[in-house]
Coordinates of C-alpha atoms in Angstrom, one line a residue:
M923 CA 1.6 10.5 20.0
I924 CA 3.6 11.5 17.0
L925 CA 7.3 10.6 17.2
T926 CA 8.9 13.6 15.5
R927 CA 12.4 12.2 16.0
N928 CA 11.4 9.1 14.1
L929 CA 9.9 11.2 11.4
Q930 CA 13.2 12.9 10.8
K931 CA 15.0 9.5 10.8
V932 CA 12.6 8.3 8.1
R933 CA 13.3 11.5 6.0
D934 CA 17.0 11.0 6.4
D935 CA 16.9 7.3 5.4
V936 CA 14.8 8.2 2.3
K937 CA 17.2 11.0 1.4
N938 CA 20.2 8.6 1.7
C939 CA 18.6 5.9 -0.5
G940 CA 19.0 8.3 -3.4
R941 CA 15.6 7.9 -5.1
E942 CA 12.1 9.4 -4.8
V943 CA 10.0 7.5 -2.3
T944 CA 6.3 7.8 -1.6
L945 CA 5.7 7.9 2.2
I946 CA 2.6 6.4 3.6
A947 CA 1.4 6.9 7.2
A948 CA -0.5 3.8 8.2
S949 CA -3.1 5.4 10.4
K950 CA -4.8 2.2 11.6
T951 CA -6.5 2.7 15.0
Q952 CA -5.3 6.3 15.2
S953 CA -8.0 9.0 15.9
K954 CA -8.9 11.6 13.4
E955 CA -7.4 14.2 15.7
V956 CA -4.0 12.4 15.6
V957 CA -4.2 12.1 11.9
D958 CA -5.0 15.8 11.5
E959 CA -2.1 16.7 13.8
F960 CA 0.3 14.4 11.9
M961 CA -0.7 15.9 8.5
T962 CA 0.1 19.4 9.8
I963 CA 3.7 18.5 10.3
A964 CA 4.0 15.9 7.4
P965 CA 1.8 17.1 4.6
D966 CA 3.9 15.2 2.1
F967 CA 2.7 11.9 3.4
V968 CA -0.2 9.9 2.0
L969 CA -2.6 8.3 4.6
G970 CA -3.0 4.6 4.3
E971 CA -5.9 2.7 5.9
N972 CA -6.3 -1.0 6.4
R973 CA -10.0 -1.0 7.3
V974 CA -12.8 0.4 5.2
Q975 CA -14.8 1.5 8.3
E976 CA -11.9 3.5 9.7
L977 CA -11.2 5.1 6.3
L978 CA -14.8 6.3 6.2
E979 CA -14.7 7.6 9.7
K980 CA -11.5 9.6 9.1
Y981 CA -11.9 10.5 5.5
D982 CA -11.0 14.1 4.7
P983 CA -10.7 15.2 1.1
R984 CA -7.8 17.6 2.0
Y985 CA -5.5 14.5 2.3
R986 CA -4.4 11.8 -0.1
W987 CA -5.6 8.4 0.8
H988 CA -4.5 4.8 -0.1
F989 CA -6.2 1.6 0.9
I990 CA -3.4 -0.7 2.1
G991 CA -5.3 -3.6 3.7
R992 CA -7.0 -6.7 2.5
L993 CA -10.1 -5.6 0.7
Q994 CA -13.4 -7.5 0.7
T995 CA -15.4 -7.3 -2.5
N996 CA -18.5 -6.0 -0.8
K997 CA -16.6 -3.0 0.6
V998 CA -15.1 -1.7 -2.7
K999 CA -18.1 0.5 -3.4
Y1000 CA -17.5 2.5 -0.2
I1001 CA -13.9 3.6 -1.0
V1002 CA -13.4 3.6 -4.8
D1003 CA -14.2 7.3 -5.0
K1004 CA -12.1 8.2 -2.0
V1005 CA -8.7 6.6 -2.5
E1006 CA -5.9 7.2 -5.1
L1007 CA -4.5 3.7 -4.9
I1008 CA -5.6 0.2 -3.8
H1009 CA -2.5 -1.8 -2.6
S1010 CA -4.1 -5.2 -2.3
L1011 CA -5.4 -6.4 -5.7
D1012 CA -4.8 -10.2 -5.6
R1013 CA -7.7 -12.0 -7.1
D1014 CA -10.1 -12.0 -10.0
D1015 CA -13.4 -11.5 -8.0
L1016 CA -11.9 -8.3 -6.5
A1017 CA -10.8 -7.1 -9.9
K1018 CA -14.3 -7.6 -11.2
E1019 CA -15.8 -5.5 -8.4
I1020 CA -13.2 -2.7 -8.6
E1021 CA -13.9 -2.6 -12.4
K1022 CA -17.7 -2.4 -11.8
Q1023 CA -17.5 0.3 -9.1
A1024 CA -14.9 2.4 -10.9
A1025 CA -16.9 2.3 -14.1
K1026 CA -19.9 3.7 -12.1
H1027 CA -17.8 6.6 -11.1
G1028 CA -16.2 7.1 -14.5
K1029 CA -12.8 6.6 -12.8
I1030 CA -9.7 4.6 -13.6
M1031 CA -8.8 3.0 -10.3
D1032 CA -5.0 2.7 -9.8
C1033 CA -4.0 -0.6 -8.1
L1034 CA -1.0 -2.5 -7.0
V1035 CA -0.8 -6.3 -7.3
E1036 CA -0.2 -7.7 -3.9
I1037 CA 2.4 -10.6 -3.9
N1038 CA 2.8 -13.0 -1.0
M1039 CA 6.5 -13.3 -1.0
G1040 CA 6.6 -15.3 2.2
A1041 CA 4.0 -17.9 1.1
E1042 CA 2.1 -17.1 4.3
I1043 CA -1.4 -18.6 4.5
S1044 CA -2.6 -15.9 6.8
K1045 CA -1.8 -13.1 4.2
G1046 CA -3.4 -12.3 0.9
G1047 CA -1.5 -11.9 -2.3
V1048 CA -0.8 -13.8 -5.5
S1049 CA 2.2 -16.2 -5.6
P1050 CA 5.5 -14.8 -7.0
E1051 CA 5.3 -17.4 -9.8
N1052 CA 1.8 -16.2 -10.9
A1053 CA 2.3 -12.4 -10.5
I1054 CA 3.1 -11.6 -14.1
E1055 CA 0.3 -13.8 -15.4
F1056 CA -2.1 -12.1 -13.1
I1057 CA -1.1 -8.7 -14.4
H1058 CA -1.7 -9.9 -17.9
S1059 CA -5.1 -11.1 -16.9
M1060 CA -6.1 -7.5 -15.9
K1061 CA -6.3 -6.6 -19.6
D1062 CA -10.0 -7.3 -19.4
Y1063 CA -10.6 -4.5 -16.9
P1064 CA -10.3 -1.1 -18.6
H1065 CA -11.2 0.8 -15.4
I1066 CA -8.3 -0.7 -13.5
R1067 CA -4.7 0.6 -14.0
I1068 CA -1.8 -1.5 -12.6
K1069 CA 0.7 0.9 -11.1
G1070 CA 3.1 -1.6 -9.5
V1071 CA 3.5 -4.4 -7.0
M1072 CA 3.2 -4.6 -3.2
S1073 CA 4.2 -7.1 -0.5
V1074 CA 4.0 -7.4 3.2
L1075 CA 7.2 -9.1 4.2
P1076 CA 7.1 -12.0 6.7
N1077 CA 8.2 -11.4 10.3
L1078 CA 11.5 -13.3 10.3
G1079 CA 12.8 -12.1 13.7
G1080 CA 15.4 -9.8 12.2
D1081 CA 16.8 -12.2 9.6
E1082 CA 18.0 -9.4 7.3
K1083 CA 19.6 -11.7 4.8
T1084 CA 16.4 -13.6 4.0
L1085 CA 14.4 -10.4 4.0
G1086 CA 16.8 -8.9 1.6
E1087 CA 16.6 -11.9 -0.7
L1088 CA 12.8 -11.7 -0.7
C1089 CA 13.0 -8.0 -1.5
D1090 CA 15.4 -8.8 -4.4
K1091 CA 12.9 -11.3 -5.8
L1092 CA 10.1 -8.8 -5.5
R1093 CA 12.2 -6.2 -7.3
E1094 CA 12.8 -8.8 -10.1
I1095 CA 9.0 -9.2 -10.5
F1096 CA 8.7 -5.4 -10.4
E1097 CA 11.2 -5.1 -13.3
Q1098 CA 9.4 -7.8 -15.3
A1099 CA 6.1 -6.0 -14.7
K1100 CA 7.5 -2.8 -16.2
L1101 CA 8.0 -4.7 -19.4
V1102 CA 4.4 -5.7 -19.7
K1103 CA 2.9 -4.0 -22.8
Q1104 CA -0.7 -3.4 -22.0
D1105 CA -3.0 -0.4 -22.1
N1106 CA -3.9 -0.5 -18.5
V1107 CA -0.4 -1.3 -17.1
D1108 CA 1.8 1.6 -16.1
V1109 CA 4.2 0.2 -13.5
E1110 CA 5.8 2.8 -11.3
Y1111 CA 5.6 1.6 -7.6
L1112 CA 7.5 -1.1 -5.7
S1113 CA 5.6 -0.9 -2.4
C1114 CA 7.5 -2.8 0.3
G1115 CA 8.7 -2.0 3.8
M1116 CA 6.9 -1.2 7.1
S1117 CA 8.2 0.1 10.4
A1118 CA 10.2 -3.0 11.3
D1119 CA 11.8 -3.6 7.9
Y1120 CA 11.6 -0.4 5.8
E1121 CA 15.4 0.2 5.9
I1122 CA 16.0 -3.2 4.4
A1123 CA 13.3 -2.6 1.8
L1124 CA 14.8 0.8 0.8
A1125 CA 18.2 -0.8 0.5
H1126 CA 16.8 -3.3 -2.0
G1127 CA 14.8 -0.9 -4.2
S1128 CA 11.5 -0.1 -2.6
N1129 CA 10.1 3.3 -3.6
M1130 CA 7.0 3.2 -1.4
I1131 CA 7.0 2.5 2.3
R1132 CA 4.1 2.1 4.8
L1133 CA 4.9 3.3 8.3
G1134 CA 2.6 3.0 11.4
R1135 CA 4.4 2.3 14.7
M1136 CA 7.5 4.2 13.5
L1137 CA 5.4 7.4 13.3
F1138 CA 2.6 7.0 15.9
G1139 CA 4.0 4.6 18.5
E1140 CA 2.4 1.4 19.5
R1141 CA -1.2 1.0 18.4
V1142 CA -3.8 1.3 21.0
Y1143 CA -6.9 -0.7 20.1
P1144 CA -10.3 0.6 21.3
Q1145 CA -12.2 -1.4 23.8
Q1146 CA -14.9 -3.6 22.3

């Protein structure tokens, strides 16, 4: 169930950070009924889905949608006409498929470059060292527009100092990306921070946060 107290806390934290922040409700495993209820009390939020199948099941054109999970190339065709922003562009084969499908729809697909700040094998993302080079390589895809960078911070058990340092490094990449002079690069978003670490991310420059448990409570996975 929606945690309205937490919702107010998020709003207060964003107000206190002194910048405009895009708020994303990560609706993974939540029912369409819960999503509808949430959007009646928080219509300023964007809905973010991790899984293509769930997005298709819940999709409602009344809402704004982002795709925030790792995206398989064979699933791009199902979402390219439904989402405003793909958060997880991190490899050339995915860029080629997004370009192909966006061109079919006559659409410029806004994307964030995902950066693996914690060098975690289990997560997607380009390395911090290769991020700017990867952004430059997107020049060959006129139907992709790079709008910023994204990272899923590692779970460091509350090590705020290290998390803050990772956020600062991500912000440095963000600032470098803003200097890239390329027709399809218009960097605006630094997407970092989820329920467990969004306060740290806000303190270190994030202007887009993705919240799930903070808004909906613990996820309940359906029985297989």
